[in-house]
Coordinates of C-alpha atoms in Angstrom, one line a residue:
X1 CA 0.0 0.0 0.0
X2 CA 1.5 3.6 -1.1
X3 CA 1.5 5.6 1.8
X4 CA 0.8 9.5 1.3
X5 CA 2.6 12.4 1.3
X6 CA 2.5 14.3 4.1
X7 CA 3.9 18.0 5.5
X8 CA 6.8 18.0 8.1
X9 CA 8.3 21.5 9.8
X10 CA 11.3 21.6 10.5
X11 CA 10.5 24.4 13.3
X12 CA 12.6 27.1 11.3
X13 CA 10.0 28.6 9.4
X14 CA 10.4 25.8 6.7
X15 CA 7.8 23.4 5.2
X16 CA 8.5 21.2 2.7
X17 CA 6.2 18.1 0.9
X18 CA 8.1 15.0 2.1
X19 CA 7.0 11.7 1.8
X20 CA 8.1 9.0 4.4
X21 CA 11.5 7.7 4.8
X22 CA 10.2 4.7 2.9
X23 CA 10.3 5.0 -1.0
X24 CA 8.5 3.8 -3.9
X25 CA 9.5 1.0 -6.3
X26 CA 9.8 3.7 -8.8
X27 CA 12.9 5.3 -7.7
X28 CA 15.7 3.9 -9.3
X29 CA 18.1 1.9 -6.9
X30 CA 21.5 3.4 -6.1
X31 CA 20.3 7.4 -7.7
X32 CA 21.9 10.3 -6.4
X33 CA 20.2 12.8 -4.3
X34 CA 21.0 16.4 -3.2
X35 CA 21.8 16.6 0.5
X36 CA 20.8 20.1 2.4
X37 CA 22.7 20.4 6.0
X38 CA 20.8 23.1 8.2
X39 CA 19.7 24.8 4.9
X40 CA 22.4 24.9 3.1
X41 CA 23.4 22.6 0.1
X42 CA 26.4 19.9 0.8
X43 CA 28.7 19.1 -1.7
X44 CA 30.4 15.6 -0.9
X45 CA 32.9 13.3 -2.8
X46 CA 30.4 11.1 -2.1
X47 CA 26.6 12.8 -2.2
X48 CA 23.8 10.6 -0.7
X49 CA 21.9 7.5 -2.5
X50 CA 18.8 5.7 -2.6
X51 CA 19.1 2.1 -2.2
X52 CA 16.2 -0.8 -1.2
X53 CA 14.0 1.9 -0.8
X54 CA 16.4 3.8 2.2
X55 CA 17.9 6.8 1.7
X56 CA 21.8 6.3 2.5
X57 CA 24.1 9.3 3.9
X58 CA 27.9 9.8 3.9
X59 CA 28.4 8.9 7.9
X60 CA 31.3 10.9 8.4
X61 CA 30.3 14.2 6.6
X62 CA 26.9 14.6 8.3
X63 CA 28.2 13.7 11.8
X64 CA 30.9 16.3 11.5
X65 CA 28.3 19.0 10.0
X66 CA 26.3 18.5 13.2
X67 CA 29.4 18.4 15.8
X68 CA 30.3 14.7 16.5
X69 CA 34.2 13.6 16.0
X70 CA 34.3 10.8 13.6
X71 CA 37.0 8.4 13.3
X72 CA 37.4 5.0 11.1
X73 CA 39.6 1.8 12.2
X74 CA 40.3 0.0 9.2
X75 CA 41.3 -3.3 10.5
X76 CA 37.8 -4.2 10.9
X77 CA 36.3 -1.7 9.4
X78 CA 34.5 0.0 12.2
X79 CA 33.6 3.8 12.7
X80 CA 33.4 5.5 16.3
X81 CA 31.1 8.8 16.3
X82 CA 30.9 10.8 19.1
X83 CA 29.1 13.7 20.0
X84 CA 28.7 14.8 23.9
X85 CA 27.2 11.8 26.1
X86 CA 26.4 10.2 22.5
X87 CA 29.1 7.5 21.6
X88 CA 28.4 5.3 18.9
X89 CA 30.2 2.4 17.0
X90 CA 29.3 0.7 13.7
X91 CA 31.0 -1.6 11.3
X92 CA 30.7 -1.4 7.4
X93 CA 28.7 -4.6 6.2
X94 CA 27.0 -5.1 9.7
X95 CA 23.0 -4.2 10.4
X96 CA 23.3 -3.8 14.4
X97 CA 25.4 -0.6 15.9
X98 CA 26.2 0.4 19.7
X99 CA 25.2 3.4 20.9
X100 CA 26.1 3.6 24.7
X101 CA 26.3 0.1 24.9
X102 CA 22.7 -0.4 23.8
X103 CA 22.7 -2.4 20.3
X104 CA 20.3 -0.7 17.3
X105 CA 19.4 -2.5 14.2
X106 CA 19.7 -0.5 11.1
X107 CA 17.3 -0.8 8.5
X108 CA 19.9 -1.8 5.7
X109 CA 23.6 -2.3 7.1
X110 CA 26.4 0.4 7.0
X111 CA 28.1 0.1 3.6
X112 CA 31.7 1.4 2.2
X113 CA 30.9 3.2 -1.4
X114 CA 34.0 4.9 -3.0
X115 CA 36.0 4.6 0.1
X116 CA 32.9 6.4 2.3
X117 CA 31.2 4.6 4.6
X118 CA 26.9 5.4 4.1
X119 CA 24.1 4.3 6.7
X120 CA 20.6 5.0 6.9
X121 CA 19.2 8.4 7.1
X122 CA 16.8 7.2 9.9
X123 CA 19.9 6.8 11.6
X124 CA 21.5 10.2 11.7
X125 CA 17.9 11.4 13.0
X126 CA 17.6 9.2 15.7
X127 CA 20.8 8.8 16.9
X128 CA 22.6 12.2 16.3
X129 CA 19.2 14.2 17.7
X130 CA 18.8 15.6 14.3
X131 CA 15.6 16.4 12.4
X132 CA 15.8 14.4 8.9
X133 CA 13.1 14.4 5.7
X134 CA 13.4 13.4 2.1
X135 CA 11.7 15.9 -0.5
X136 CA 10.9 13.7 -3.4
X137 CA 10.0 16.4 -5.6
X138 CA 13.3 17.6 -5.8
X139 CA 15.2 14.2 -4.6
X140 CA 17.1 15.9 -1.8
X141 CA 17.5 14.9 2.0
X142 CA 17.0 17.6 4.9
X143 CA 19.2 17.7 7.7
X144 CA 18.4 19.9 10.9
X145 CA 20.4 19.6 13.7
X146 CA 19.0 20.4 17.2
X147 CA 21.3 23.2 18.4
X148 CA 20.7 25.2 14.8
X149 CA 17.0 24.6 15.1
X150 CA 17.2 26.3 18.5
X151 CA 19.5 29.1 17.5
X152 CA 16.7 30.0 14.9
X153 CA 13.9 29.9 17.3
X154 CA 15.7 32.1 19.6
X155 CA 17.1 34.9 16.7
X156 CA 14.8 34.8 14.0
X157 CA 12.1 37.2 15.3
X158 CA 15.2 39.8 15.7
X159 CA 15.4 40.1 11.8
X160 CA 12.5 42.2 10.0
X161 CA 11.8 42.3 6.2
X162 CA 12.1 46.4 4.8
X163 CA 9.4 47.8 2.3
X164 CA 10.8 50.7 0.5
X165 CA 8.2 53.0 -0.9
X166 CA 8.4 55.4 -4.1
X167 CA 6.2 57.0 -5.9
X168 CA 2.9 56.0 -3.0
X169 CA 3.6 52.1 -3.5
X170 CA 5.5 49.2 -2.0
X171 CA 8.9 48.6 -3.8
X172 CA 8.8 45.0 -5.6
X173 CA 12.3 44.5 -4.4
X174 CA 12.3 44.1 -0.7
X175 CA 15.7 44.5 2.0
X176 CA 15.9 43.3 5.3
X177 CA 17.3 44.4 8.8
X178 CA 18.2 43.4 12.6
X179 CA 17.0 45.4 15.6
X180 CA 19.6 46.7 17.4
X181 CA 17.1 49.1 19.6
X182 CA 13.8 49.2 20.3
X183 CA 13.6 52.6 17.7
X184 CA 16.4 51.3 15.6
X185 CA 16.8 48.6 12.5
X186 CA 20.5 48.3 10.9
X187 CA 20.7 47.5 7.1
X188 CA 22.4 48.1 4.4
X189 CA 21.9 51.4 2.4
X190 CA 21.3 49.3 -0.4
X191 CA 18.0 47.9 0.8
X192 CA 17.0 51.5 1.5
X193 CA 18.6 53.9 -1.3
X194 CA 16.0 55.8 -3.3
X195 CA 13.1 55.3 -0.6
X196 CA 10.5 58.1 -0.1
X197 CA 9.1 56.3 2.5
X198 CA 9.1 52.7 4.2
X199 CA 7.8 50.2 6.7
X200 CA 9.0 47.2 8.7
X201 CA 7.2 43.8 9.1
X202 CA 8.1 41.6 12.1
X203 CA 8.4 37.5 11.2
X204 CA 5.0 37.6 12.8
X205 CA 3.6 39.5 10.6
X206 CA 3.5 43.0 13.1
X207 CA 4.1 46.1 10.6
X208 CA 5.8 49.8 11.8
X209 CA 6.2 52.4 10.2
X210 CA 9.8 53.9 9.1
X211 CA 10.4 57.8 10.7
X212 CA 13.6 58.1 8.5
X213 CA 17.1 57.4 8.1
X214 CA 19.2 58.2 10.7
X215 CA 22.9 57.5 9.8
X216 CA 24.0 56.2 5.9
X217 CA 27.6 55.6 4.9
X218 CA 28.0 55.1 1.1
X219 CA 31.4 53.6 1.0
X220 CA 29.7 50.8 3.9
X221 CA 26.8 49.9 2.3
X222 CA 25.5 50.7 5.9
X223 CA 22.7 52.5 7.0
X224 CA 20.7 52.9 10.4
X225 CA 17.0 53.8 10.3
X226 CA 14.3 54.9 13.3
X227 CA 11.0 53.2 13.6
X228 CA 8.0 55.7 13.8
X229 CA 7.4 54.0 17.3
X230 CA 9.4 51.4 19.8
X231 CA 8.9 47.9 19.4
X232 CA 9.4 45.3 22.0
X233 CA 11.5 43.0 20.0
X234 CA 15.1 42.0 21.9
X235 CA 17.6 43.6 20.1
X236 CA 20.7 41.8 19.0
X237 CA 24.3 42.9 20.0
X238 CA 26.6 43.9 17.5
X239 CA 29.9 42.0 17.1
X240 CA 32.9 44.5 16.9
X241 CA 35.8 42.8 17.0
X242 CA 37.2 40.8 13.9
X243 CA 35.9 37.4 12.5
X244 CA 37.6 34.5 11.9
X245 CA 38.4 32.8 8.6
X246 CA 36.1 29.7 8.7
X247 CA 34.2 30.2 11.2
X248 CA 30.4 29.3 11.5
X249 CA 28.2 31.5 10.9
X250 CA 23.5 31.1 10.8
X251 CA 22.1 33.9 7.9
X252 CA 18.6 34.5 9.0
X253 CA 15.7 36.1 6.8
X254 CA 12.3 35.9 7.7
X255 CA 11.0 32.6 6.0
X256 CA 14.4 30.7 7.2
X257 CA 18.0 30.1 8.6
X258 CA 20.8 28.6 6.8
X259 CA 24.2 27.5 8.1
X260 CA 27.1 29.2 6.1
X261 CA 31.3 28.7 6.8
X262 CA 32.6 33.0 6.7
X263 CA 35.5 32.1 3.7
X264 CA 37.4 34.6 4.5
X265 CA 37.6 38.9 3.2
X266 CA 37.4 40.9 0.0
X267 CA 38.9 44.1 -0.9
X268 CA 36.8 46.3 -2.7
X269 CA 35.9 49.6 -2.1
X270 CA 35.5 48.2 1.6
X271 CA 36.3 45.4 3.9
X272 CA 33.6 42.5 2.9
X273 CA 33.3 39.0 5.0
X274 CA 32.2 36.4 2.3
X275 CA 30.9 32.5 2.2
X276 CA 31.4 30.8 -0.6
X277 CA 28.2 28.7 0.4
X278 CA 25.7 28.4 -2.6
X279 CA 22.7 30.1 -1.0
X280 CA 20.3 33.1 -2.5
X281 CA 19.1 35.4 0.0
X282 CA 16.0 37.0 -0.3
X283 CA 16.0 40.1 0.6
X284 CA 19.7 42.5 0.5
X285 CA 20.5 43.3 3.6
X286 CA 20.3 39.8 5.9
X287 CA 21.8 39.2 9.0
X288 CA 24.4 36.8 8.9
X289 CA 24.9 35.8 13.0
X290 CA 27.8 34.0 14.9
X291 CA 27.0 31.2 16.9
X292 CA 26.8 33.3 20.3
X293 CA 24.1 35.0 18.9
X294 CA 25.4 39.0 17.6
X295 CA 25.5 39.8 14.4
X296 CA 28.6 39.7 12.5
X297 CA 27.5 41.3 8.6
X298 CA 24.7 42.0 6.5
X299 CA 24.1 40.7 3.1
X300 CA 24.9 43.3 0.3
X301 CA 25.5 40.9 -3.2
X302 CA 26.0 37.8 -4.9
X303 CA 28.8 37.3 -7.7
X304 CA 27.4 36.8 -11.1
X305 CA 27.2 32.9 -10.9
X306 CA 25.1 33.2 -7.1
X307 CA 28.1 30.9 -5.7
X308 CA 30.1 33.6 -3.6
X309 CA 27.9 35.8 -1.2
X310 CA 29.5 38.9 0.4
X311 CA 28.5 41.0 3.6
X312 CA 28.9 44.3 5.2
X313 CA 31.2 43.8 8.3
X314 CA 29.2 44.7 11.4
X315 CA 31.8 46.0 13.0
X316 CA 32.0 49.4 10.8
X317 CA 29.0 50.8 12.3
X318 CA 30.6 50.7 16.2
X319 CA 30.6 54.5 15.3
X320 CA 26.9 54.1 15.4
X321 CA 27.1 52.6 18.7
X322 CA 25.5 55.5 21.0
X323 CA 23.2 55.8 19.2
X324 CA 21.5 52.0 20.4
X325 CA 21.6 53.1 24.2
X326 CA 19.2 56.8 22.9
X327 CA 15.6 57.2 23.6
X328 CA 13.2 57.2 21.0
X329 CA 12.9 60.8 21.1
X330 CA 16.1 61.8 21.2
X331 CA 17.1 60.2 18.1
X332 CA 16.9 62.3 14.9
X333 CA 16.3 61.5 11.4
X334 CA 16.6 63.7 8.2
X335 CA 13.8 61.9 6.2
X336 CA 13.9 60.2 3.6
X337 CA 15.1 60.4 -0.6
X338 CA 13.5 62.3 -2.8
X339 CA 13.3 62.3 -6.7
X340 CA 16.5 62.5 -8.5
X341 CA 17.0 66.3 -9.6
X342 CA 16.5 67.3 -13.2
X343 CA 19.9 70.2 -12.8
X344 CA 23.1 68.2 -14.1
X345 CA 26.0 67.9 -11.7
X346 CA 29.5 68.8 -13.0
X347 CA 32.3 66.4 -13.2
X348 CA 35.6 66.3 -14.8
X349 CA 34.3 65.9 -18.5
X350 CA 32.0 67.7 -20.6
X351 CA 29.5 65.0 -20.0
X352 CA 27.6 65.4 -16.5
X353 CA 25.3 63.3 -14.1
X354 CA 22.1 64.2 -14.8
X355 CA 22.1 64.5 -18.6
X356 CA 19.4 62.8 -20.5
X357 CA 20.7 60.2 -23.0
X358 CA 20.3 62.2 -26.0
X359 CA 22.4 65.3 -24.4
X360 CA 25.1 62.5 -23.8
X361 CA 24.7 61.3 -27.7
X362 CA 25.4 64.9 -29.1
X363 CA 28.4 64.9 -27.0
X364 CA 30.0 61.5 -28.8
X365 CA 33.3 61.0 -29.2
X366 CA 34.2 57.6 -31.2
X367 CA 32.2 55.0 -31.6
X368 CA 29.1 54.5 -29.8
X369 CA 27.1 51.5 -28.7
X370 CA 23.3 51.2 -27.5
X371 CA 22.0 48.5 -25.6
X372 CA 18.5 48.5 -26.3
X373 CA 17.0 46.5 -23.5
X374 CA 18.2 48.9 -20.7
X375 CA 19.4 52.9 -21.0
X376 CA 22.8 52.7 -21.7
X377 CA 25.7 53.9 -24.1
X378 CA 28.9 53.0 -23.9
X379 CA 31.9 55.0 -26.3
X380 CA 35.4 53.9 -27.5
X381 CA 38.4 56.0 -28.5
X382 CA 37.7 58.3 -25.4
X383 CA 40.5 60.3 -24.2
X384 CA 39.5 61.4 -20.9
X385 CA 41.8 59.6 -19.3
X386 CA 44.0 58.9 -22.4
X387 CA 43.9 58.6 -25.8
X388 CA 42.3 55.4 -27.2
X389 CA 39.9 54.4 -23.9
X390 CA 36.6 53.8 -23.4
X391 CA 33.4 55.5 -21.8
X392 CA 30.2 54.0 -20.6
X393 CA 27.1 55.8 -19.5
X394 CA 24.0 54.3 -17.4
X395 CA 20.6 56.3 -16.9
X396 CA 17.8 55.7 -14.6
X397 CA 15.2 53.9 -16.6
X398 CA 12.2 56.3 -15.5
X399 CA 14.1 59.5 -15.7
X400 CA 16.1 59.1 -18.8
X401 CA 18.6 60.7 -16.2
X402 CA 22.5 60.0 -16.2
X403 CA 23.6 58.8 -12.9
X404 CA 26.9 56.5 -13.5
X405 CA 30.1 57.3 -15.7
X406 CA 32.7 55.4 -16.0
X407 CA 35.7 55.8 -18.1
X408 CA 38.4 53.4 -18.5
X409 CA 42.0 52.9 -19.8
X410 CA 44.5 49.9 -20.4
X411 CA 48.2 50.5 -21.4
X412 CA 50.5 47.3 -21.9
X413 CA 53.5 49.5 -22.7
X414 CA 53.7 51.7 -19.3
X415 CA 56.0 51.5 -16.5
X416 CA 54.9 51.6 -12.8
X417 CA 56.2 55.4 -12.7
X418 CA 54.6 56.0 -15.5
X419 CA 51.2 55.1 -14.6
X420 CA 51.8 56.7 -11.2
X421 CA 52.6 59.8 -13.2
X422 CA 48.7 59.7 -14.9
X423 CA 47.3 58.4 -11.9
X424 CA 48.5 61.5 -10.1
X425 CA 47.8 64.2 -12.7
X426 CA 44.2 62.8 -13.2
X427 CA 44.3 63.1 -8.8
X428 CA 45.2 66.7 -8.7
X429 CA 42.3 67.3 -11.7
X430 CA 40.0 65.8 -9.3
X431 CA 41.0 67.5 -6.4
X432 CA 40.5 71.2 -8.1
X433 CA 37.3 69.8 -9.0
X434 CA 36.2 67.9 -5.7
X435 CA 38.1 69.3 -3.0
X436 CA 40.3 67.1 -0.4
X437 CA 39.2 62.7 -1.0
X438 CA 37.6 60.8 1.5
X439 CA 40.2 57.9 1.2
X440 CA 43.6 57.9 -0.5
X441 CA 45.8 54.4 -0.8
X442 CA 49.2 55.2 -2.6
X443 CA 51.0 52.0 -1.6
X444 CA 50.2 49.4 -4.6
X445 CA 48.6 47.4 -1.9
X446 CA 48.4 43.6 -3.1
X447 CA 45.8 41.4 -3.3
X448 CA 45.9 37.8 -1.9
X449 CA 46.3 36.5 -4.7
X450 CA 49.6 38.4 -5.8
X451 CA 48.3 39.2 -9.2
X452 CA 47.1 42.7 -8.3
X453 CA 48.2 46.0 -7.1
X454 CA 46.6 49.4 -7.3
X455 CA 46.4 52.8 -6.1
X456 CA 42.9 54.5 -6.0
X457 CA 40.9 57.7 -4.7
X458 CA 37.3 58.4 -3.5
X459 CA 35.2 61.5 -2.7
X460 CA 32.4 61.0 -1.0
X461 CA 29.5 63.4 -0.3
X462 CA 28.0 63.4 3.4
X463 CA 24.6 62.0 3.3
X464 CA 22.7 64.8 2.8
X465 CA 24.9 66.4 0.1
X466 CA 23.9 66.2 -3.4
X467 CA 27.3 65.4 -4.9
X468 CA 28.5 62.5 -6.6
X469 CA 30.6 59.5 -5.5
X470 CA 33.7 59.5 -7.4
X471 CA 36.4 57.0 -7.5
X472 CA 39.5 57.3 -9.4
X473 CA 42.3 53.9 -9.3
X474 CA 45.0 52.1 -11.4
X475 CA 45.4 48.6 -11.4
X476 CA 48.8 46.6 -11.9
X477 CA 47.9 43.5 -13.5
X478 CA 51.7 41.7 -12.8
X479 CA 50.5 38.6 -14.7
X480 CA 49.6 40.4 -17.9
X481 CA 51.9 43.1 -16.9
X482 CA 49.2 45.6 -17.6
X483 CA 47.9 49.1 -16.5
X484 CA 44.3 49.7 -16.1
X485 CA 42.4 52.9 -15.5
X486 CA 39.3 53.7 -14.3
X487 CA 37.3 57.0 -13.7
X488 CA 33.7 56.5 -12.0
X489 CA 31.1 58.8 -11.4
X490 CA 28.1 57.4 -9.4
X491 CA 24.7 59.6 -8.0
X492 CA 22.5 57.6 -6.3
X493 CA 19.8 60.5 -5.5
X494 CA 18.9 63.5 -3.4
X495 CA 19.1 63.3 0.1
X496 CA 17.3 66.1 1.7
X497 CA 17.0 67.1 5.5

């Protein structure tokens, strides 16, 4: 008799349509399945099977994801897992185990496949206190363990989903935030940029209104907001001291948790932590946790192929720190964006932010390219820089506004002082232009990999300027043995008190 399907939570704010850990006739014996370890996708030399009906785990990588010690005596082929008071020993080929000197019969036995040693998924559940399910639908198995469940209970209803309005409506794209006061959310200014208004919804459903924006920095991606009233949420603390490389680390979103390893940093424009964890968030802005519970980053973008995921560093906003001990009413906002202004803002070219597309076409210089699925023109043979580079132009899709330049240059024939020559004439141009930089780094600084070296510039406006971002570098590309340019020009909208 087929059983039916039937719904299991996992308690995180997960559902999925599972059927029983007994399978029909239909699946094929020995196919692969995906496994998912505290939400996040595994990737084994040896990924989970399906045989006689059971669904069949690698031993040693699932015990280790959910914090037992695992080792493997070959002489008899018998594997010891242990895991606080919980000691258990199998042996490859054999149907009974021993955990704490009680024996267990497995439903098929333990078997070696490609040098891994595989045992029921039933197993891992009942033994290892884990929560375990099989999706059909998508031929994956679901593994929870206990302590991550219970981290999620206790953080979850910290993080709260951001509704940006414009224009009188809801944004389609929403962000998401931590409370870090009961008047206060932390997010990135990405999940807030352009807003003319917003709202907050709690993960039970609870929506407040947004005063306004109390602190942004551009260069951070960071920005603090103030709730039109208190809430009674807990707030989270705020981790200021430096995270290590491989640590492990819960992202949290409204609808779910999942487990990620921090990889390590990225140098961009700014320190970023990243996890090289396949996961999409949902929502920018996501509250990536440490395992004590504060909040270590906040989500701010994938790489093009979704398999790197970078944050914010929550420990740039310590600055921000008196602002969490303030009463409500003694913490001020300056409102919110409005529209992006129609007057054109100078920069170092003839061509200006703010210029509709067909003012930037009159001003062409080479030849000129027009993607027509999105408001963009990009020129080559443009000598702002130097002779011979090339110029691309973005415009708000609605305004037919101009608000990103960027100009770029490649020489394979310059020297170092060469190109530190350039670099520093196009600097003092700037300069006359933008007054004294926000940041300067003059030292060809190198990256991990050794590859690359650069010098760069920004000016930055404060937040309620309307001036643009501007960022001026040269790269040293030692494996090429190239020099590479770039000029950008960025206005992400008025910001008016």
């Amino acid at each position: 008799m087929r059983l039916r399907s039937k719904v299991i939570s996992f308690g995180i704010g997960l559902s999925l349509t599972l059927s029983p850990l007994t399978f029909s006739e239909e699946v094929a014996a020995s196919s692969s399945i995906s496994l998912y370890m505290n939400g996040a996708k595994q990737q084994y030399d040896q990924q989970p099977i399906i045989k006689e009906n059971r669904a069949l785990v690698p031993i040693r990588a699932v015990s280790e994801g959910l914090g037992a010690s695992v080792t493997y005596q070959s002489s008899d082929k018998t594997v010891r897992i242990k895991k606080d008071r919980i000691n258990i020993t199998l042996k490859v080929g054999s149907k009974t185990a021993n955990i704490n000197g009680m024996k267990k019969v497995l439903d098929v036995p333990a078997q070696a496949i490609n040098n891994r040693t595989l045992v029921p998924l039933r197993f891992v559940g009942e033994t290892l206190h884990a929560k375990v399910a099989y999706d059909s639908k998508s031929k994956s198995v679901h593994i929870t363990g206990s302590e991550f469940t219970k981290f999620v209970e206790a953080n979850q209803e910290k993080v709260v989903t951001i509704t940006k309005l414009k224009h009188g409506l809801p944004y389609i794209n929403k962000g998401a935030g931590v409370v870090v006061s009961p008047s206060l959310i932390l997010t990135t200014q990405s999940a807030v940029n352009q807003a003319e208004g917003a709202y907050i919804e709690t993960v039970k459903g609870e929506k407040v209104q947004v005063e306004g924006i109390v602190e942004m920095d551009l260069l951070e991606n960071l920005a603090l907001v103030k709730l039109a009233s208190p809430i009674t949420i807990k707030p989270v603390n705020v981790h200021f001291s430096n995270v290590a490389k491989g640590q492990k680390a819960v992202v949290l979103d409204a609808s779910k948790g999942t487990e990620v390893k921090v990889d390590g940093f990225e140098n961009r424009l700014s320190e970023q932590l990243y996890t090289k964890t396949p996961y999409i968030n949902s929502f920018i802005g996501t509250p990536l946790f440490n395992y004590e519970g504060d909040v270590i980053g906040l989500s701010s973008e994938l790489d093009l192929d979704n398999s790197i995921e970078y944050y914010e560093a929550a420990s740039k906003v310590e600055k921000w720190k008196p602002y969490f001990s303030m009463s409500h009413s003694d913490i001020k906002t300056s409102g919110f964006f409005h529209k992006l202004p129609l007057s054109e803002m100078k920069t170092i070219t003839d061509v200006s932010l703010g210029m509709n597309d067909a003012e930037v076409q009159s001003l062409q210089k080479g030849d000129i390219y027009v993607d027509s699925k999105f408001p963009y023109l990009s020129y080559k043979n443009d000598d702002t820089i130097a002779p011979g580079g090339y110029a691309s132009f973005e415009f708000h899709r609605k305004e037919r506004i101009l608000n990103r330049i960027s100009y770029q240059y490649s020489s394979e024939t310059m020297t170092q002082n060469e190109a530190a020559s350039l670099f520093n004439e196009m600097k003092a141009n700037l300069e006359k232009l933008h007054g004294t930089p926000y940041t300067v780094d003059m030292d060809w600084n190198r990256d991990e990999d050794n590859q690359y070296r650069n010098l760069y510039v920004h000016w930055l406006p404060k937040f309620n300027e309307e001036k643009p971002v501007v960022r001026l570098s040269v790269e040293e590309d030692t494996f090429n043995e190239a020099y590479r340019f770039e000029l950008y020009y960025y206005y992400g909208g008025t910001y008016r008190k």
